Short mmCIF file of C-alpha atoms in Angstrom, two decimals:
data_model
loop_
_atom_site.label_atom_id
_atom_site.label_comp_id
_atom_site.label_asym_id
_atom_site.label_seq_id
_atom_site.Cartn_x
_atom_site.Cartn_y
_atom_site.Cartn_z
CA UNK A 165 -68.58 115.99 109.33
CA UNK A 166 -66.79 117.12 105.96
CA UNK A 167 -64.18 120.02 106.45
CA UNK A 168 -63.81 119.28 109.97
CA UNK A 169 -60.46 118.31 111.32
CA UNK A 170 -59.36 115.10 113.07
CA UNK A 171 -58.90 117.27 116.08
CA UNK A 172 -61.54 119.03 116.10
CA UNK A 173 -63.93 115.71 115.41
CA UNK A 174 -62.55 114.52 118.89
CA UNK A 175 -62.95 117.62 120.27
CA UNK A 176 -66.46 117.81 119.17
CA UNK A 177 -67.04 114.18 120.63
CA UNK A 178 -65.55 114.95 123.79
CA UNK A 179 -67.30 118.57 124.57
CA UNK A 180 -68.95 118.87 127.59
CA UNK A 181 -68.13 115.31 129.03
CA UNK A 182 -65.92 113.83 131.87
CA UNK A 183 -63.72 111.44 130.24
CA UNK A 184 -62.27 109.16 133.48
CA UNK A 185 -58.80 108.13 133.45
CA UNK A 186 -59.05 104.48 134.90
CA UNK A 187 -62.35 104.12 132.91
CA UNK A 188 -60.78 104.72 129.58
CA UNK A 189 -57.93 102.65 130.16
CA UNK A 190 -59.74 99.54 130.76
CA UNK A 191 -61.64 100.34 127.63
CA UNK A 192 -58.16 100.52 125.52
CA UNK A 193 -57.53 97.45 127.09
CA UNK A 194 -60.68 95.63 126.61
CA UNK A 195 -60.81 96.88 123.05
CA UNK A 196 -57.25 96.42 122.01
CA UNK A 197 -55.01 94.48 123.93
CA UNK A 198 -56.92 91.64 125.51
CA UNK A 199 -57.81 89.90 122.33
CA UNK A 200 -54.04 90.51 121.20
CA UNK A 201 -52.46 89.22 124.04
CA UNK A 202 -53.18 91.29 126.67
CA UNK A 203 -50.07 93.05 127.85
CA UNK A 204 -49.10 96.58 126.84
CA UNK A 205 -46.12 98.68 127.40
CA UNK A 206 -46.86 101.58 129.75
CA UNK A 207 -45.72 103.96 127.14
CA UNK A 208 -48.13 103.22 124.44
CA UNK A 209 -50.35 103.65 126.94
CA UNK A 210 -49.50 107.30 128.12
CA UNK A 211 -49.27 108.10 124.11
CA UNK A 212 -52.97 106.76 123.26
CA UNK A 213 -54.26 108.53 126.54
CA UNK A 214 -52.56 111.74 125.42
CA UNK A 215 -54.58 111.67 122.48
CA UNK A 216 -57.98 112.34 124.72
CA UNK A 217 -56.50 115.19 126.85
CA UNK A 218 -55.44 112.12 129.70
CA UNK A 219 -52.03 113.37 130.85
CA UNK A 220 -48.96 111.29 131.09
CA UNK A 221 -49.20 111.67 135.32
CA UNK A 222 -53.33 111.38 135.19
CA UNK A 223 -52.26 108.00 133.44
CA UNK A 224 -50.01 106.88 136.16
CA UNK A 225 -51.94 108.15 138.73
CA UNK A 226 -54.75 105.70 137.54
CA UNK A 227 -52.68 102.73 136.55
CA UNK A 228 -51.72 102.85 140.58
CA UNK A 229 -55.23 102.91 141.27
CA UNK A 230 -56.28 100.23 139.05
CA UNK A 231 -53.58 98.14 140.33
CA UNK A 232 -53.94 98.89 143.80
CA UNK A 233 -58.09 97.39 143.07
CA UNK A 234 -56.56 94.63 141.23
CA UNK A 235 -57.80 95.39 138.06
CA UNK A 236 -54.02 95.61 136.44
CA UNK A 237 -51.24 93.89 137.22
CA UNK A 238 -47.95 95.05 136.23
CA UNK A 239 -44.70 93.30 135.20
CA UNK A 240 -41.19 94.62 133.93
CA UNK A 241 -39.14 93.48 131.10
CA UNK A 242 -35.98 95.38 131.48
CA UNK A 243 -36.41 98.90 131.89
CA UNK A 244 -40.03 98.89 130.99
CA UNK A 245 -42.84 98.76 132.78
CA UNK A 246 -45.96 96.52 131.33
CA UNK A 247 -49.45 96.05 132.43
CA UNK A 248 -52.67 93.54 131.52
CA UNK A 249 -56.21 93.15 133.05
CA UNK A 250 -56.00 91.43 136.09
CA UNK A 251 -58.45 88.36 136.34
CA UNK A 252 -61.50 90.11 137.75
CA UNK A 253 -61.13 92.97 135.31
CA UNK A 254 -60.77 90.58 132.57
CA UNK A 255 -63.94 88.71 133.27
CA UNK A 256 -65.83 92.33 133.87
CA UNK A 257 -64.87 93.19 130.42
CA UNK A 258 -65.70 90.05 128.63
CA UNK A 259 -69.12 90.43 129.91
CA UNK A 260 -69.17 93.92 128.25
CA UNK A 261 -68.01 92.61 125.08
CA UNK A 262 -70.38 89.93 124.84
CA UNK A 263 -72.97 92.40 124.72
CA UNK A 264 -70.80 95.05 122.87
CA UNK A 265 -69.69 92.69 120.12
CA UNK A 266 -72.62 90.47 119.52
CA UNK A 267 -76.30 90.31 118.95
CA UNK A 268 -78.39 91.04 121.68
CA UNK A 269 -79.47 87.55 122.85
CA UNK A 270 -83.00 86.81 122.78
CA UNK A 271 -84.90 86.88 126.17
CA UNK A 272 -87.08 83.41 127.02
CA UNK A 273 -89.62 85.16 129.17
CA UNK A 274 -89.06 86.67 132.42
CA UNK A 275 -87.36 86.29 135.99
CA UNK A 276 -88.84 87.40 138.97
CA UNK A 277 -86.28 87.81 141.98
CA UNK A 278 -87.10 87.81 146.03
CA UNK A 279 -83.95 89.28 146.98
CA UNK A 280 -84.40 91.08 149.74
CA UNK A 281 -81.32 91.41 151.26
CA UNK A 282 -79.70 92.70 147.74
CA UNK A 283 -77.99 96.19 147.93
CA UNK A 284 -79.58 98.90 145.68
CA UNK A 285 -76.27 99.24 143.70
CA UNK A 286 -75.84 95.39 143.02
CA UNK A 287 -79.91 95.17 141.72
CA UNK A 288 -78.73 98.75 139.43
CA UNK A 289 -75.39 96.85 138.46
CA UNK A 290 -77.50 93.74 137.27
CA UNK A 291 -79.61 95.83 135.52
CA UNK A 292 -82.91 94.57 137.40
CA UNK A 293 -86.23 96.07 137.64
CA UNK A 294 -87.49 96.99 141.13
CA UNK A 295 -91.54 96.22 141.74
CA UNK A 296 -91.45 96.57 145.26
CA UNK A 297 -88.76 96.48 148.27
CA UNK A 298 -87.29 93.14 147.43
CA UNK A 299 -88.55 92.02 144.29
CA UNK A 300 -87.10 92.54 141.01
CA UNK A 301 -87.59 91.82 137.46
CA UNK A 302 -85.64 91.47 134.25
CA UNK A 303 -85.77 89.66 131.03
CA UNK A 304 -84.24 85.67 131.54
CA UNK A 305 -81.05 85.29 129.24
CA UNK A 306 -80.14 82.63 132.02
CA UNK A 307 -78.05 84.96 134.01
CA UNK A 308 -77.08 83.62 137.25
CA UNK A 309 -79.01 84.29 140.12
CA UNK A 310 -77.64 86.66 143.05
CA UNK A 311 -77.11 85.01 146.35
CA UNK A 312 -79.51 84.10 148.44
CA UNK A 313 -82.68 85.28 145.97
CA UNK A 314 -84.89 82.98 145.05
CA UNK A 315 -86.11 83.21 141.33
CA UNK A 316 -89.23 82.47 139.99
CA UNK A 317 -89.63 82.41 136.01
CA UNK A 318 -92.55 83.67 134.23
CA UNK A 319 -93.88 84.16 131.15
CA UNK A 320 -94.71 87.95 129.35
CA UNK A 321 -96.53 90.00 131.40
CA UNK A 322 -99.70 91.49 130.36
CA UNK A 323 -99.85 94.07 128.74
CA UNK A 324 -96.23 93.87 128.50
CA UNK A 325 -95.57 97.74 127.85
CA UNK A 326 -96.40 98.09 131.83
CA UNK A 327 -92.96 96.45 132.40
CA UNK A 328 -90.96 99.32 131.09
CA UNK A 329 -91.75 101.76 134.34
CA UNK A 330 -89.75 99.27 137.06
CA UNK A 331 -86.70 100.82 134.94
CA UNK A 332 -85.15 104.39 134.76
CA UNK A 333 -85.69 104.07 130.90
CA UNK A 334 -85.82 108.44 130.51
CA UNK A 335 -82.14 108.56 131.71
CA UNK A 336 -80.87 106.05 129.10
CA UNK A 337 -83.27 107.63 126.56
CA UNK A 338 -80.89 110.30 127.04
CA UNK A 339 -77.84 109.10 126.89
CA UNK A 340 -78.28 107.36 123.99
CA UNK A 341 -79.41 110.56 122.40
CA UNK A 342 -76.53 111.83 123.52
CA UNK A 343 -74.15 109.37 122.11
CA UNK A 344 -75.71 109.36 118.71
CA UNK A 345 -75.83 113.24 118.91
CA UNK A 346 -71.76 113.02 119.41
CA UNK A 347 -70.90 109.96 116.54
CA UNK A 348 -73.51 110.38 113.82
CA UNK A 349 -70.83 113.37 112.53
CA UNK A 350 -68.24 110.49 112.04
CA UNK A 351 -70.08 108.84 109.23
CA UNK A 352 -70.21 112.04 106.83
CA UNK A 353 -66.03 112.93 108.31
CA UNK A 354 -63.42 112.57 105.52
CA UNK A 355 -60.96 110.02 105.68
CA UNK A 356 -59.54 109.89 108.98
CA UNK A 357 -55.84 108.92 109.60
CA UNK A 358 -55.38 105.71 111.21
CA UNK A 359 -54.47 107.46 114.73
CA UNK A 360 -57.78 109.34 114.52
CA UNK A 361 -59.85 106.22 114.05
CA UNK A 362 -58.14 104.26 116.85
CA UNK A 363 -58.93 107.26 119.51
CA UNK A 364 -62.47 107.55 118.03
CA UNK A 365 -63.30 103.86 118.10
CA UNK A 366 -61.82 103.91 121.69
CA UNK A 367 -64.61 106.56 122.73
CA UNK A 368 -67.49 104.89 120.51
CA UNK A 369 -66.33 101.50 122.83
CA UNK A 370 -66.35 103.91 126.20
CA UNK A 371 -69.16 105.47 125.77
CA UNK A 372 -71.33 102.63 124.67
CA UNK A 373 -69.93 100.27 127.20
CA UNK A 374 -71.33 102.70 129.71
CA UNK A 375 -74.96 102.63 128.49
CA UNK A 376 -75.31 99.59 127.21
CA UNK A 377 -74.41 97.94 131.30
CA UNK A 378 -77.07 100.05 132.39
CA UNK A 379 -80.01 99.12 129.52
CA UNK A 380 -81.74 96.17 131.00
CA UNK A 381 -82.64 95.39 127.15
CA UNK A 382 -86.12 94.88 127.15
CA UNK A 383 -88.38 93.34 124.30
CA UNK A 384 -89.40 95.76 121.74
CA UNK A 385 -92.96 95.47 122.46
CA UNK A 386 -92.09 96.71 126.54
CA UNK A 387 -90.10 99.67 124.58
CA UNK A 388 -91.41 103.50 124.03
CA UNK A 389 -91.91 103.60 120.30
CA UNK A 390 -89.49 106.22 119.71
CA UNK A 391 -86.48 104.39 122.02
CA UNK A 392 -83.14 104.90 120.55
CA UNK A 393 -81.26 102.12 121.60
CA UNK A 394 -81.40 100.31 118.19
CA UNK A 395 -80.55 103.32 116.58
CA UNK A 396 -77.39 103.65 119.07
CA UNK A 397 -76.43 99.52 118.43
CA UNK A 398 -76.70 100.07 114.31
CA UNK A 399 -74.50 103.30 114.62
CA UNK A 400 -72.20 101.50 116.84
CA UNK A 401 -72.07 98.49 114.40
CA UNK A 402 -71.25 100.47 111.86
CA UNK A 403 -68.74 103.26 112.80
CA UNK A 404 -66.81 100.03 114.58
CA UNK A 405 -66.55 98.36 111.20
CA UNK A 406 -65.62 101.62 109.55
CA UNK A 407 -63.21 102.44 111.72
CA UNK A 408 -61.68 99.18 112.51
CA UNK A 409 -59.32 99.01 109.19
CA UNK A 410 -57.40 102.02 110.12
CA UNK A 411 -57.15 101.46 114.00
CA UNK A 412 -56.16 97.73 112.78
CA UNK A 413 -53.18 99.75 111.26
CA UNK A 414 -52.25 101.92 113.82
CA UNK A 415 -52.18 99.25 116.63
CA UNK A 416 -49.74 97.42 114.30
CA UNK A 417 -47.49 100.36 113.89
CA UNK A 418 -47.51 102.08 117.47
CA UNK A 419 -48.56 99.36 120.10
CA UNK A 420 -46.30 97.11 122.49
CA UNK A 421 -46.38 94.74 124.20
CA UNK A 422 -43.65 92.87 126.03
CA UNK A 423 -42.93 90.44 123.10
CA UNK A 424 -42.77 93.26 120.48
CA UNK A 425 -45.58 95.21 118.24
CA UNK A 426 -48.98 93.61 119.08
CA UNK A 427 -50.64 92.00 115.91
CA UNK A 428 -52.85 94.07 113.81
CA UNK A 429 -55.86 91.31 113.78
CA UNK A 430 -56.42 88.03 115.64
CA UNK A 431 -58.76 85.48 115.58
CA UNK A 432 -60.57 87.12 119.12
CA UNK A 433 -60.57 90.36 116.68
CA UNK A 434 -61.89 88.64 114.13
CA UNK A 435 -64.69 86.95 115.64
CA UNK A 436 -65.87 90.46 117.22
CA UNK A 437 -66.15 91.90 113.72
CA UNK A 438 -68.10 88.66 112.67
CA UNK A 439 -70.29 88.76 115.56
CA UNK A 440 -71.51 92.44 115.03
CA UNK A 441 -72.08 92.24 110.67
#
């Protein structure tokens, strides 16, 4: 909001939460330095993270740990240490940002799944719909099907608002709440320097990412009527576009990979921007 300080507009984003180390650096890497490359020098790393309140040891600490799950792989040039998504990362993330960067595809009906033998934290990861021990539902995008289920498509259920209560949809109510409680302020700040629009996209991306993998993104007509989740994707779409020109800069200025700066656009950076107007 207007006379509040850069800091204090990231401190007022970040009260009260539990910003995770490992979780926020695949989210600067995601955002930033895949589509330019993908490699970054560990110590515009540890400066970006410092921004947040993520310590220079918290940062190595979780760079170990990421590495040690293979989800960074490092590589020296020199004296310097550099890292980049490892394979399995990368392809976790670009399933993020085809829903974080894009329109929400268009469901063509519905699956049902016999999966009985599917843990509860794979059917919660795949964002399915539980009607009884076994048997799931979700919208068909043509996602692939888990092993072993056997899927079944259908058409819309009637009435189709009786779909919503196989989902937890009261929990992501809140979050997204939550999130447009925290960003809204960021469209009445002042100018922000180009550092303080980097670190603020990075948290719009971190906390979105983490809602929007949970929202099984159901039809409007199988929504409450006062569900904020298009609220949350048009303040996203926004602030991102807002904010983009001065992060743009500062990656330019500050960021480093092992061939030098890392560019301010690309085409990959492009097409996000294109993809969300």
């Amino acid at each position: 909001m207007r006379g509040m300080t850069p800091e204090e507009l990231i401190r007022s984003i970040l009260a009260g939460t539990e910003l995770r180390s490992a979780s926020f650096i695949v989210t600067v890497y995601g955002d930033v330095v895949v589509p330019r490359g993908g490699v970054l020098w560990t110590g515009t790393l540890i400066e970006i993270c410092d921004r947040v309140g993520i310590s220079e040891s918290l940062v190595r600490t979780a760079v170990s740990r990421l590495v040690a799950a293979k989800r960074l792989c490092g590589e020296r040039a020199g004296r310097r240490s550099y890292y980049r998504l490892d394979a399995s990362a990368g392809q976790e993330f670009q399933r993020a940002a085809a829903l974080l960067y894009a329109p929400d595809p268009p469901a063509r009906g519905w699956q049902i799944l016999h999966a009985p033998d599917l843990p509860e934290d794979q059917a919660r990861h795949l964002r399915l719909g539980q009607m009884a021990p076994g048997v799931f539902i979700r919208p068909d995008r043509g996602q692939p099907v888990p092993p072993g289920a056997l899927v079944f498509p259908a058409g819309d259920p009637q009435p189709l608002a009786e779909v919503a209560r196989y989902w937890n949809l009261s929990a992501l109510q809140a979050r997204y709440r939550d999130m447009l409680a925290r960003f809204s302020p960021v469209e009445t700040a002042d100018p922000l320097p180009d550092e303080t629009a980097l670190v603020i996209r990075l948290l719009l991306v971190e906390t979105y990412r983490h809602v929007l993998l949970r929202d099984p993104l159901l039809p409007a007509q199988a929504l409450p009527g006062d569900w904020q989740g298009g609220a949350a994707r048009a303040l996203f779409d926004r602030l991102y576009a807002r904010l983009t020109p001065g992060a743009e800069r500062h990656i330019a200025a500050r960021f480093e990979g092992v061939d030098g700066p890392l560019p301010a656009q690309t085409a990959l950076t492009q097409a996000r921007l294109v993809g969300m107007a």
